[in-house]
mmJSON file of the N, C-alpha and C atoms, coordinates in Angstrom:
{"data_MODEL":{"atom_site":{
"group_PDB":["ATOM","ATOM","ATOM","ATOM","ATOM","ATOM","ATOM","ATOM","ATOM","ATOM","ATOM","ATOM","ATOM","ATOM","ATOM","ATOM","ATOM","ATOM","ATOM","ATOM","ATOM","ATOM","ATOM","ATOM","ATOM","ATOM","ATOM","ATOM","ATOM","ATOM","ATOM","ATOM","ATOM","ATOM","ATOM","ATOM","ATOM","ATOM","ATOM","ATOM","ATOM","ATOM","ATOM","ATOM","ATOM","ATOM","ATOM","ATOM","ATOM","ATOM","ATOM","ATOM","ATOM","ATOM","ATOM","ATOM","ATOM","ATOM","ATOM","ATOM","ATOM","ATOM","ATOM","ATOM","ATOM","ATOM","ATOM","ATOM","ATOM","ATOM","ATOM","ATOM","ATOM","ATOM","ATOM","ATOM","ATOM","ATOM","ATOM","ATOM","ATOM","ATOM","ATOM","ATOM","ATOM","ATOM","ATOM","ATOM","ATOM","ATOM","ATOM","ATOM","ATOM","ATOM","ATOM","ATOM","ATOM","ATOM","ATOM","ATOM","ATOM","ATOM","ATOM","ATOM","ATOM","ATOM","ATOM","ATOM","ATOM","ATOM","ATOM","ATOM","ATOM","ATOM","ATOM","ATOM","ATOM","ATOM","ATOM","ATOM","ATOM","ATOM","ATOM","ATOM","ATOM","ATOM","ATOM","ATOM","ATOM","ATOM","ATOM","ATOM","ATOM","ATOM","ATOM","ATOM","ATOM","ATOM","ATOM","ATOM","ATOM","ATOM","ATOM","ATOM","ATOM","ATOM","ATOM","ATOM","ATOM","ATOM","ATOM","ATOM","ATOM","ATOM","ATOM","ATOM","ATOM","ATOM","ATOM","ATOM","ATOM","ATOM","ATOM","ATOM","ATOM","ATOM","ATOM","ATOM","ATOM","ATOM","ATOM","ATOM","ATOM","ATOM","ATOM","ATOM","ATOM","ATOM","ATOM","ATOM","ATOM","ATOM","ATOM","ATOM","ATOM","ATOM","ATOM","ATOM","ATOM","ATOM","ATOM","ATOM","ATOM","ATOM","ATOM","ATOM","ATOM","ATOM","ATOM","ATOM","ATOM","ATOM","ATOM","ATOM"],
"id":[1,2,3,4,5,6,7,8,9,10,11,12,13,14,15,16,17,18,19,20,21,22,23,24,25,26,27,28,29,30,31,32,33,34,35,36,37,38,39,40,41,42,43,44,45,46,47,48,49,50,51,52,53,54,55,56,57,58,59,60,61,62,63,64,65,66,67,68,69,70,71,72,73,74,75,76,77,78,79,80,81,82,83,84,85,86,87,88,89,90,91,92,93,94,95,96,97,98,99,100,101,102,103,104,105,106,107,108,109,110,111,112,113,114,115,116,117,118,119,120,121,122,123,124,125,126,127,128,129,130,131,132,133,134,135,136,137,138,139,140,141,142,143,144,145,146,147,148,149,150,151,152,153,154,155,156,157,158,159,160,161,162,163,164,165,166,167,168,169,170,171,172,173,174,175,176,177,178,179,180,181,182,183,184,185,186,187,188,189,190,191,192,193,194,195,196,197,198,199,200,201,202,203,204],
"type_symbol":["N","C","C","N","C","C","N","C","C","N","C","C","N","C","C","N","C","C","N","C","C","N","C","C","N","C","C","N","C","C","N","C","C","N","C","C","N","C","C","N","C","C","N","C","C","N","C","C","N","C","C","N","C","C","N","C","C","N","C","C","N","C","C","N","C","C","N","C","C","N","C","C","N","C","C","N","C","C","N","C","C","N","C","C","N","C","C","N","C","C","N","C","C","N","C","C","N","C","C","N","C","C","N","C","C","N","C","C","N","C","C","N","C","C","N","C","C","N","C","C","N","C","C","N","C","C","N","C","C","N","C","C","N","C","C","N","C","C","N","C","C","N","C","C","N","C","C","N","C","C","N","C","C","N","C","C","N","C","C","N","C","C","N","C","C","N","C","C","N","C","C","N","C","C","N","C","C","N","C","C","N","C","C","N","C","C","N","C","C","N","C","C","N","C","C","N","C","C","N","C","C","N","C","C"],
"label_atom_id":["N","CA","C","N","CA","C","N","CA","C","N","CA","C","N","CA","C","N","CA","C","N","CA","C","N","CA","C","N","CA","C","N","CA","C","N","CA","C","N","CA","C","N","CA","C","N","CA","C","N","CA","C","N","CA","C","N","CA","C","N","CA","C","N","CA","C","N","CA","C","N","CA","C","N","CA","C","N","CA","C","N","CA","C","N","CA","C","N","CA","C","N","CA","C","N","CA","C","N","CA","C","N","CA","C","N","CA","C","N","CA","C","N","CA","C","N","CA","C","N","CA","C","N","CA","C","N","CA","C","N","CA","C","N","CA","C","N","CA","C","N","CA","C","N","CA","C","N","CA","C","N","CA","C","N","CA","C","N","CA","C","N","CA","C","N","CA","C","N","CA","C","N","CA","C","N","CA","C","N","CA","C","N","CA","C","N","CA","C","N","CA","C","N","CA","C","N","CA","C","N","CA","C","N","CA","C","N","CA","C","N","CA","C","N","CA","C","N","CA","C","N","CA","C","N","CA","C","N","CA","C","N","CA","C","N","CA","C"],
"label_alt_id":[null,null,null,null,null,null,null,null,null,null,null,null,null,null,null,null,null,null,null,null,null,null,null,null,null,null,null,null,null,null,null,null,null,null,null,null,null,null,null,null,null,null,null,null,null,null,null,null,null,null,null,null,null,null,null,null,null,null,null,null,null,null,null,null,null,null,null,null,null,null,null,null,null,null,null,null,null,null,null,null,null,null,null,null,null,null,null,null,null,null,null,null,null,null,null,null,null,null,null,null,null,null,null,null,null,null,null,null,null,null,null,null,null,null,null,null,null,null,null,null,null,null,null,null,null,null,null,null,null,null,null,null,null,null,null,null,null,null,null,null,null,null,null,null,null,null,null,null,null,null,null,null,null,null,null,null,null,null,null,null,null,null,null,null,null,null,null,null,null,null,null,null,null,null,null,null,null,null,null,null,null,null,null,null,null,null,null,null,null,null,null,null,null,null,null,null,null,null,null,null,null,null,null,null],
"label_comp_id":["MET","MET","MET","GLU","GLU","GLU","ALA","ALA","ALA","GLU","GLU","GLU","LYS","LYS","LYS","TRP","TRP","TRP","GLY","GLY","GLY","ARG","ARG","ARG","ARG","ARG","ARG","ILE","ILE","ILE","ARG","ARG","ARG","ALA","ALA","ALA","TYR","TYR","TYR","ARG","ARG","ARG","LYS","LYS","LYS","LEU","LEU","LEU","LYS","LYS","LYS","GLY","GLY","GLY","TYR","TYR","TYR","THR","THR","THR","GLN","GLN","GLN","GLU","GLU","GLU","GLY","GLY","GLY","PHE","PHE","PHE","SER","SER","SER","ARG","ARG","ARG","GLN","GLN","GLN","LEU","LEU","LEU","GLY","GLY","GLY","VAL","VAL","VAL","SER","SER","SER","VAL","VAL","VAL","SER","SER","SER","ILE","ILE","ILE","LEU","LEU","LEU","GLY","GLY","GLY","GLU","GLU","GLU","ILE","ILE","ILE","GLU","GLU","GLU","ARG","ARG","ARG","GLY","GLY","GLY","ASN","ASN","ASN","ARG","ARG","ARG","MET","MET","MET","PRO","PRO","PRO","ALA","ALA","ALA","GLU","GLU","GLU","ASP","ASP","ASP","LEU","LEU","LEU","ILE","ILE","ILE","ALA","ALA","ALA","ARG","ARG","ARG","ILE","ILE","ILE","ALA","ALA","ALA","TYR","TYR","TYR","SER","SER","SER","LEU","LEU","LEU","LYS","LYS","LYS","ILE","ILE","ILE","SER","SER","SER","ILE","ILE","ILE","GLU","GLU","GLU","ASP","ASP","ASP","LEU","LEU","LEU","LYS","LYS","LYS","PRO","PRO","PRO","LYS","LYS","LYS","GLU","GLU","GLU"],
"label_asym_id":["A","A","A","A","A","A","A","A","A","A","A","A","A","A","A","A","A","A","A","A","A","A","A","A","A","A","A","A","A","A","A","A","A","A","A","A","A","A","A","A","A","A","A","A","A","A","A","A","A","A","A","A","A","A","A","A","A","A","A","A","A","A","A","A","A","A","A","A","A","A","A","A","A","A","A","A","A","A","A","A","A","A","A","A","A","A","A","A","A","A","A","A","A","A","A","A","A","A","A","A","A","A","A","A","A","A","A","A","A","A","A","A","A","A","A","A","A","A","A","A","A","A","A","A","A","A","A","A","A","A","A","A","A","A","A","A","A","A","A","A","A","A","A","A","A","A","A","A","A","A","A","A","A","A","A","A","A","A","A","A","A","A","A","A","A","A","A","A","A","A","A","A","A","A","A","A","A","A","A","A","A","A","A","A","A","A","A","A","A","A","A","A","A","A","A","A","A","A","A","A","A","A","A","A"],
"label_entity_id":["1","1","1","1","1","1","1","1","1","1","1","1","1","1","1","1","1","1","1","1","1","1","1","1","1","1","1","1","1","1","1","1","1","1","1","1","1","1","1","1","1","1","1","1","1","1","1","1","1","1","1","1","1","1","1","1","1","1","1","1","1","1","1","1","1","1","1","1","1","1","1","1","1","1","1","1","1","1","1","1","1","1","1","1","1","1","1","1","1","1","1","1","1","1","1","1","1","1","1","1","1","1","1","1","1","1","1","1","1","1","1","1","1","1","1","1","1","1","1","1","1","1","1","1","1","1","1","1","1","1","1","1","1","1","1","1","1","1","1","1","1","1","1","1","1","1","1","1","1","1","1","1","1","1","1","1","1","1","1","1","1","1","1","1","1","1","1","1","1","1","1","1","1","1","1","1","1","1","1","1","1","1","1","1","1","1","1","1","1","1","1","1","1","1","1","1","1","1","1","1","1","1","1","1"],
"label_seq_id":[1,1,1,2,2,2,3,3,3,4,4,4,5,5,5,6,6,6,7,7,7,8,8,8,9,9,9,10,10,10,11,11,11,12,12,12,13,13,13,14,14,14,15,15,15,16,16,16,17,17,17,18,18,18,19,19,19,20,20,20,21,21,21,22,22,22,23,23,23,24,24,24,25,25,25,26,26,26,27,27,27,28,28,28,29,29,29,30,30,30,31,31,31,32,32,32,33,33,33,34,34,34,35,35,35,36,36,36,37,37,37,38,38,38,39,39,39,40,40,40,41,41,41,42,42,42,43,43,43,44,44,44,45,45,45,46,46,46,47,47,47,48,48,48,49,49,49,50,50,50,51,51,51,52,52,52,53,53,53,54,54,54,55,55,55,56,56,56,57,57,57,58,58,58,59,59,59,60,60,60,61,61,61,62,62,62,63,63,63,64,64,64,65,65,65,66,66,66,67,67,67,68,68,68],
"pdbx_PDB_ins_code":[null,null,null,null,null,null,null,null,null,null,null,null,null,null,null,null,null,null,null,null,null,null,null,null,null,null,null,null,null,null,null,null,null,null,null,null,null,null,null,null,null,null,null,null,null,null,null,null,null,null,null,null,null,null,null,null,null,null,null,null,null,null,null,null,null,null,null,null,null,null,null,null,null,null,null,null,null,null,null,null,null,null,null,null,null,null,null,null,null,null,null,null,null,null,null,null,null,null,null,null,null,null,null,null,null,null,null,null,null,null,null,null,null,null,null,null,null,null,null,null,null,null,null,null,null,null,null,null,null,null,null,null,null,null,null,null,null,null,null,null,null,null,null,null,null,null,null,null,null,null,null,null,null,null,null,null,null,null,null,null,null,null,null,null,null,null,null,null,null,null,null,null,null,null,null,null,null,null,null,null,null,null,null,null,null,null,null,null,null,null,null,null,null,null,null,null,null,null,null,null,null,null,null,null],
"Cartn_x":[0.821,0.013,0.865,1.834,2.752,3.579,4.025,4.817,4.003,2.715,1.829,1.723,1.599,1.48,2.769,3.918,5.201,5.291,4.938,5.02,4.203,2.953,2.067,2.628,3.157,3.728,4.998,5.824,7.07,6.677,5.783,5.352,4.762,3.885,3.208,4.235,5.17,6.185,7.129,7.485,8.363,7.71,6.446,5.727,5.539,5.244,5.09,6.349,7.49,8.765,9.224,8.476,8.765,9.769,10.03,11.0,10.305,10.988,10.526,11.101,10.515,11.068,12.491,12.807,14.193,15.158,14.823,15.704,15.862,14.797,14.858,15.655,15.439,16.161,17.642,18.017,19.432,20.021,19.26,19.749,19.959,19.081,19.147,20.186,20.578,21.534,20.857,19.6,18.907,18.369,18.018,17.463,15.988,15.572,14.205,13.222,13.604,12.729,12.544,13.603,13.466,12.573,12.779,11.931,10.469,10.263,8.918,8.252,8.995,8.477,8.109,8.934,8.649,7.386,7.282,6.117,4.826,4.903,3.712,3.386,4.26,3.972,4.381,5.174,5.663,6.932,7.555,8.827,8.868,9.278,9.441,10.81,10.915,12.222,13.017,14.329,15.204,15.297,15.68,15.77,16.765,17.892,18.867,18.337,17.534,16.952,15.879,15.1,14.081,14.762,15.914,16.659,17.124,17.676,18.124,16.979,15.837,14.65,14.214,14.107,13.708,14.692,15.972,17.027,16.903,16.743,16.657,15.432,14.343,13.111,13.075,14.094,14.188,12.968,12.629,11.578,12.133,11.431,11.871,11.323,11.96,11.462,10.049,9.803,8.488,7.446,7.758,6.805,6.545,7.565,7.471,6.724,6.866,6.309,4.763,4.21,2.73,2.04,0.921,0.091,-0.766,-1.043,-1.867,-3.275],
"Cartn_y":[-1.165,0.027,1.246,1.309,2.456,2.602,1.464,1.484,2.031,1.705,2.19,3.718,4.251,5.732,6.435,5.864,6.462,6.391,5.222,5.005,5.987,6.209,7.183,8.573,8.943,10.303,10.452,9.483,9.556,9.634,8.782,8.818,10.167,10.705,11.963,13.104,13.173,14.24,14.048,12.801,12.527,13.037,12.726,13.149,14.651,15.218,16.7,17.403,16.824,17.435,17.066,16.227,15.914,14.818,13.991,12.912,11.622,10.878,9.558,8.603,7.396,6.435,6.139,5.964,5.655,6.747,7.982,9.097,9.293,9.188,9.407,8.29,7.075,5.946,6.073,6.528,6.759,7.828,8.907,10.011,9.528,8.643,8.138,7.024,6.422,5.312,3.99,3.844,2.555,2.056,0.8,0.253,0.712,0.702,1.068,0.09,-1.179,-2.142,-1.835,-1.395,-1.028,0.172,1.203,2.404,2.029,1.171,0.698,-0.021,-0.882,-1.583,-0.619,0.383,1.395,2.137,2.582,3.362,2.586,1.294,0.451,0.03,0.374,0.038,-1.359,-2.02,-3.355,-3.371,-2.196,-2.103,-0.769,-0.804,0.433,0.997,2.265,2.861,3.016,2.813,2.949,4.421,4.721,6.128,6.952,6.347,7.078,7.324,6.398,6.596,7.686,7.705,8.788,10.14,10.244,11.493,11.869,10.885,11.167,11.553,10.946,11.27,12.696,13.056,14.423,15.453,15.176,16.072,16.247,15.139,15.165,15.937,15.832,16.503,17.928,18.285,19.641,19.962,18.968,19.138,18.603,18.919,18.408,16.977,16.275,14.932,15.049,16.13,16.372,16.493,17.206,17.33,16.025,15.205,13.888,12.869,13.038,12.088,12.0,10.794,10.668,11.296,11.945,12.57,11.517,11.699,10.712,10.66],
"Cartn_z":[-0.014,0.002,0.008,0.925,0.975,-0.312,-0.822,-2.09,-3.229,-3.257,-4.333,-4.288,-3.1,-2.921,-3.405,-2.975,-3.415,-4.946,-5.514,-6.942,-7.742,-7.284,-7.977,-7.937,-6.795,-6.647,-7.532,-7.514,-8.35,-9.806,-10.248,-11.686,-12.017,-11.183,-11.473,-11.588,-10.659,-10.734,-11.915,-12.214,-13.374,-14.647,-14.798,-16.039,-16.036,-14.911,-14.794,-15.23,-14.884,-15.229,-16.652,-17.347,-18.719,-18.99,-17.977,-18.111,-18.65,-19.473,-19.842,-18.756,-18.675,-17.749,-18.045,-19.332,-19.749,-19.343,-19.684,-19.374,-17.896,-17.163,-15.732,-15.024,-15.445,-14.802,-15.11,-16.296,-16.629,-15.714,-15.519,-14.656,-13.224,-12.771,-11.376,-11.216,-12.329,-12.224,-11.843,-12.176,-11.934,-13.269,-13.309,-14.539,-14.745,-15.976,-16.308,-15.585,-15.489,-14.843,-13.332,-12.681,-11.254,-11.087,-11.939,-11.848,-12.131,-13.101,-13.443,-12.255,-11.574,-10.431,-9.328,-9.109,-8.103,-8.456,-9.707,-10.134,-10.111,-10.309,-10.271,-8.816,-7.916,-6.494,-6.088,-6.924,-6.608,-5.798,-5.676,-4.95,-4.243,-2.991,-2.218,-2.488,-2.859,-3.135,-1.822,-1.893,-0.765,-0.452,0.812,1.239,0.379,0.066,-0.767,-2.188,-2.706,-4.033,-3.974,-2.909,-2.709,-2.739,-2.049,-2.002,-3.447,-4.163,-5.539,-6.474,-6.273,-7.107,-6.833,-5.572,-5.188,-5.733,-5.592,-6.102,-7.606,-8.298,-9.802,-10.269,-9.529,-9.888,-9.378,-8.617,-8.024,-7.099,-6.311,-5.282,-3.98,-2.891,-1.579,-1.368,-0.464,-0.116,0.447,1.231,1.808,0.737,-0.393,-1.497,-2.167,-2.256,-2.909,-2.029,-0.755,0.216,0.042,0.026,-0.093,1.105,0.809,1.842,2.506,3.757,4.5,3.975],
"occupancy":[1.0,1.0,1.0,1.0,1.0,1.0,1.0,1.0,1.0,1.0,1.0,1.0,1.0,1.0,1.0,1.0,1.0,1.0,1.0,1.0,1.0,1.0,1.0,1.0,1.0,1.0,1.0,1.0,1.0,1.0,1.0,1.0,1.0,1.0,1.0,1.0,1.0,1.0,1.0,1.0,1.0,1.0,1.0,1.0,1.0,1.0,1.0,1.0,1.0,1.0,1.0,1.0,1.0,1.0,1.0,1.0,1.0,1.0,1.0,1.0,1.0,1.0,1.0,1.0,1.0,1.0,1.0,1.0,1.0,1.0,1.0,1.0,1.0,1.0,1.0,1.0,1.0,1.0,1.0,1.0,1.0,1.0,1.0,1.0,1.0,1.0,1.0,1.0,1.0,1.0,1.0,1.0,1.0,1.0,1.0,1.0,1.0,1.0,1.0,1.0,1.0,1.0,1.0,1.0,1.0,1.0,1.0,1.0,1.0,1.0,1.0,1.0,1.0,1.0,1.0,1.0,1.0,1.0,1.0,1.0,1.0,1.0,1.0,1.0,1.0,1.0,1.0,1.0,1.0,1.0,1.0,1.0,1.0,1.0,1.0,1.0,1.0,1.0,1.0,1.0,1.0,1.0,1.0,1.0,1.0,1.0,1.0,1.0,1.0,1.0,1.0,1.0,1.0,1.0,1.0,1.0,1.0,1.0,1.0,1.0,1.0,1.0,1.0,1.0,1.0,1.0,1.0,1.0,1.0,1.0,1.0,1.0,1.0,1.0,1.0,1.0,1.0,1.0,1.0,1.0,1.0,1.0,1.0,1.0,1.0,1.0,1.0,1.0,1.0,1.0,1.0,1.0,1.0,1.0,1.0,1.0,1.0,1.0,1.0,1.0,1.0,1.0,1.0,1.0],
"B_iso_or_equiv":[0.0,0.0,0.0,0.0,0.0,0.0,0.0,0.0,0.0,0.0,0.0,0.0,0.0,0.0,0.0,0.0,0.0,0.0,0.0,0.0,0.0,0.0,0.0,0.0,0.0,0.0,0.0,0.0,0.0,0.0,0.0,0.0,0.0,0.0,0.0,0.0,0.0,0.0,0.0,0.0,0.0,0.0,0.0,0.0,0.0,0.0,0.0,0.0,0.0,0.0,0.0,0.0,0.0,0.0,0.0,0.0,0.0,0.0,0.0,0.0,0.0,0.0,0.0,0.0,0.0,0.0,0.0,0.0,0.0,0.0,0.0,0.0,0.0,0.0,0.0,0.0,0.0,0.0,0.0,0.0,0.0,0.0,0.0,0.0,0.0,0.0,0.0,0.0,0.0,0.0,0.0,0.0,0.0,0.0,0.0,0.0,0.0,0.0,0.0,0.0,0.0,0.0,0.0,0.0,0.0,0.0,0.0,0.0,0.0,0.0,0.0,0.0,0.0,0.0,0.0,0.0,0.0,0.0,0.0,0.0,0.0,0.0,0.0,0.0,0.0,0.0,0.0,0.0,0.0,0.0,0.0,0.0,0.0,0.0,0.0,0.0,0.0,0.0,0.0,0.0,0.0,0.0,0.0,0.0,0.0,0.0,0.0,0.0,0.0,0.0,0.0,0.0,0.0,0.0,0.0,0.0,0.0,0.0,0.0,0.0,0.0,0.0,0.0,0.0,0.0,0.0,0.0,0.0,0.0,0.0,0.0,0.0,0.0,0.0,0.0,0.0,0.0,0.0,0.0,0.0,0.0,0.0,0.0,0.0,0.0,0.0,0.0,0.0,0.0,0.0,0.0,0.0,0.0,0.0,0.0,0.0,0.0,0.0,0.0,0.0,0.0,0.0,0.0,0.0],
"pdbx_formal_charge":[null,null,null,null,null,null,null,null,null,null,null,null,null,null,null,null,null,null,null,null,null,null,null,null,null,null,null,null,null,null,null,null,null,null,null,null,null,null,null,null,null,null,null,null,null,null,null,null,null,null,null,null,null,null,null,null,null,null,null,null,null,null,null,null,null,null,null,null,null,null,null,null,null,null,null,null,null,null,null,null,null,null,null,null,null,null,null,null,null,null,null,null,null,null,null,null,null,null,null,null,null,null,null,null,null,null,null,null,null,null,null,null,null,null,null,null,null,null,null,null,null,null,null,null,null,null,null,null,null,null,null,null,null,null,null,null,null,null,null,null,null,null,null,null,null,null,null,null,null,null,null,null,null,null,null,null,null,null,null,null,null,null,null,null,null,null,null,null,null,null,null,null,null,null,null,null,null,null,null,null,null,null,null,null,null,null,null,null,null,null,null,null,null,null,null,null,null,null,null,null,null,null,null,null],
"auth_seq_id":[1,1,1,2,2,2,3,3,3,4,4,4,5,5,5,6,6,6,7,7,7,8,8,8,9,9,9,10,10,10,11,11,11,12,12,12,13,13,13,14,14,14,15,15,15,16,16,16,17,17,17,18,18,18,19,19,19,20,20,20,21,21,21,22,22,22,23,23,23,24,24,24,25,25,25,26,26,26,27,27,27,28,28,28,29,29,29,30,30,30,31,31,31,32,32,32,33,33,33,34,34,34,35,35,35,36,36,36,37,37,37,38,38,38,39,39,39,40,40,40,41,41,41,42,42,42,43,43,43,44,44,44,45,45,45,46,46,46,47,47,47,48,48,48,49,49,49,50,50,50,51,51,51,52,52,52,53,53,53,54,54,54,55,55,55,56,56,56,57,57,57,58,58,58,59,59,59,60,60,60,61,61,61,62,62,62,63,63,63,64,64,64,65,65,65,66,66,66,67,67,67,68,68,68],
"auth_comp_id":["MET","MET","MET","GLU","GLU","GLU","ALA","ALA","ALA","GLU","GLU","GLU","LYS","LYS","LYS","TRP","TRP","TRP","GLY","GLY","GLY","ARG","ARG","ARG","ARG","ARG","ARG","ILE","ILE","ILE","ARG","ARG","ARG","ALA","ALA","ALA","TYR","TYR","TYR","ARG","ARG","ARG","LYS","LYS","LYS","LEU","LEU","LEU","LYS","LYS","LYS","GLY","GLY","GLY","TYR","TYR","TYR","THR","THR","THR","GLN","GLN","GLN","GLU","GLU","GLU","GLY","GLY","GLY","PHE","PHE","PHE","SER","SER","SER","ARG","ARG","ARG","GLN","GLN","GLN","LEU","LEU","LEU","GLY","GLY","GLY","VAL","VAL","VAL","SER","SER","SER","VAL","VAL","VAL","SER","SER","SER","ILE","ILE","ILE","LEU","LEU","LEU","GLY","GLY","GLY","GLU","GLU","GLU","ILE","ILE","ILE","GLU","GLU","GLU","ARG","ARG","ARG","GLY","GLY","GLY","ASN","ASN","ASN","ARG","ARG","ARG","MET","MET","MET","PRO","PRO","PRO","ALA","ALA","ALA","GLU","GLU","GLU","ASP","ASP","ASP","LEU","LEU","LEU","ILE","ILE","ILE","ALA","ALA","ALA","ARG","ARG","ARG","ILE","ILE","ILE","ALA","ALA","ALA","TYR","TYR","TYR","SER","SER","SER","LEU","LEU","LEU","LYS","LYS","LYS","ILE","ILE","ILE","SER","SER","SER","ILE","ILE","ILE","GLU","GLU","GLU","ASP","ASP","ASP","LEU","LEU","LEU","LYS","LYS","LYS","PRO","PRO","PRO","LYS","LYS","LYS","GLU","GLU","GLU"],
"auth_asym_id":["A","A","A","A","A","A","A","A","A","A","A","A","A","A","A","A","A","A","A","A","A","A","A","A","A","A","A","A","A","A","A","A","A","A","A","A","A","A","A","A","A","A","A","A","A","A","A","A","A","A","A","A","A","A","A","A","A","A","A","A","A","A","A","A","A","A","A","A","A","A","A","A","A","A","A","A","A","A","A","A","A","A","A","A","A","A","A","A","A","A","A","A","A","A","A","A","A","A","A","A","A","A","A","A","A","A","A","A","A","A","A","A","A","A","A","A","A","A","A","A","A","A","A","A","A","A","A","A","A","A","A","A","A","A","A","A","A","A","A","A","A","A","A","A","A","A","A","A","A","A","A","A","A","A","A","A","A","A","A","A","A","A","A","A","A","A","A","A","A","A","A","A","A","A","A","A","A","A","A","A","A","A","A","A","A","A","A","A","A","A","A","A","A","A","A","A","A","A","A","A","A","A","A","A"],
"auth_atom_id":["N","CA","C","N","CA","C","N","CA","C","N","CA","C","N","CA","C","N","CA","C","N","CA","C","N","CA","C","N","CA","C","N","CA","C","N","CA","C","N","CA","C","N","CA","C","N","CA","C","N","CA","C","N","CA","C","N","CA","C","N","CA","C","N","CA","C","N","CA","C","N","CA","C","N","CA","C","N","CA","C","N","CA","C","N","CA","C","N","CA","C","N","CA","C","N","CA","C","N","CA","C","N","CA","C","N","CA","C","N","CA","C","N","CA","C","N","CA","C","N","CA","C","N","CA","C","N","CA","C","N","CA","C","N","CA","C","N","CA","C","N","CA","C","N","CA","C","N","CA","C","N","CA","C","N","CA","C","N","CA","C","N","CA","C","N","CA","C","N","CA","C","N","CA","C","N","CA","C","N","CA","C","N","CA","C","N","CA","C","N","CA","C","N","CA","C","N","CA","C","N","CA","C","N","CA","C","N","CA","C","N","CA","C","N","CA","C","N","CA","C","N","CA","C","N","CA","C","N","CA","C","N","CA","C","N","CA","C"],
"pdbx_PDB_model_num":[1,1,1,1,1,1,1,1,1,1,1,1,1,1,1,1,1,1,1,1,1,1,1,1,1,1,1,1,1,1,1,1,1,1,1,1,1,1,1,1,1,1,1,1,1,1,1,1,1,1,1,1,1,1,1,1,1,1,1,1,1,1,1,1,1,1,1,1,1,1,1,1,1,1,1,1,1,1,1,1,1,1,1,1,1,1,1,1,1,1,1,1,1,1,1,1,1,1,1,1,1,1,1,1,1,1,1,1,1,1,1,1,1,1,1,1,1,1,1,1,1,1,1,1,1,1,1,1,1,1,1,1,1,1,1,1,1,1,1,1,1,1,1,1,1,1,1,1,1,1,1,1,1,1,1,1,1,1,1,1,1,1,1,1,1,1,1,1,1,1,1,1,1,1,1,1,1,1,1,1,1,1,1,1,1,1,1,1,1,1,1,1,1,1,1,1,1,1,1,1,1,1,1,1]
}}}
């Protein structure tokens, strides 16, 4: 459940900023399949990856964090 919320937020911000999955995964240094699993909610992103995602999207971790 928590992973799904993170995945939806990450996907929404990625698209809002105009990144493709391929381009964004390359920028983060992870495979497209890992990013896809995270965005589908099948995998919870590690804390260091959350920080890299927020930095790459130029948003705070708090903005990226799912709302209750």
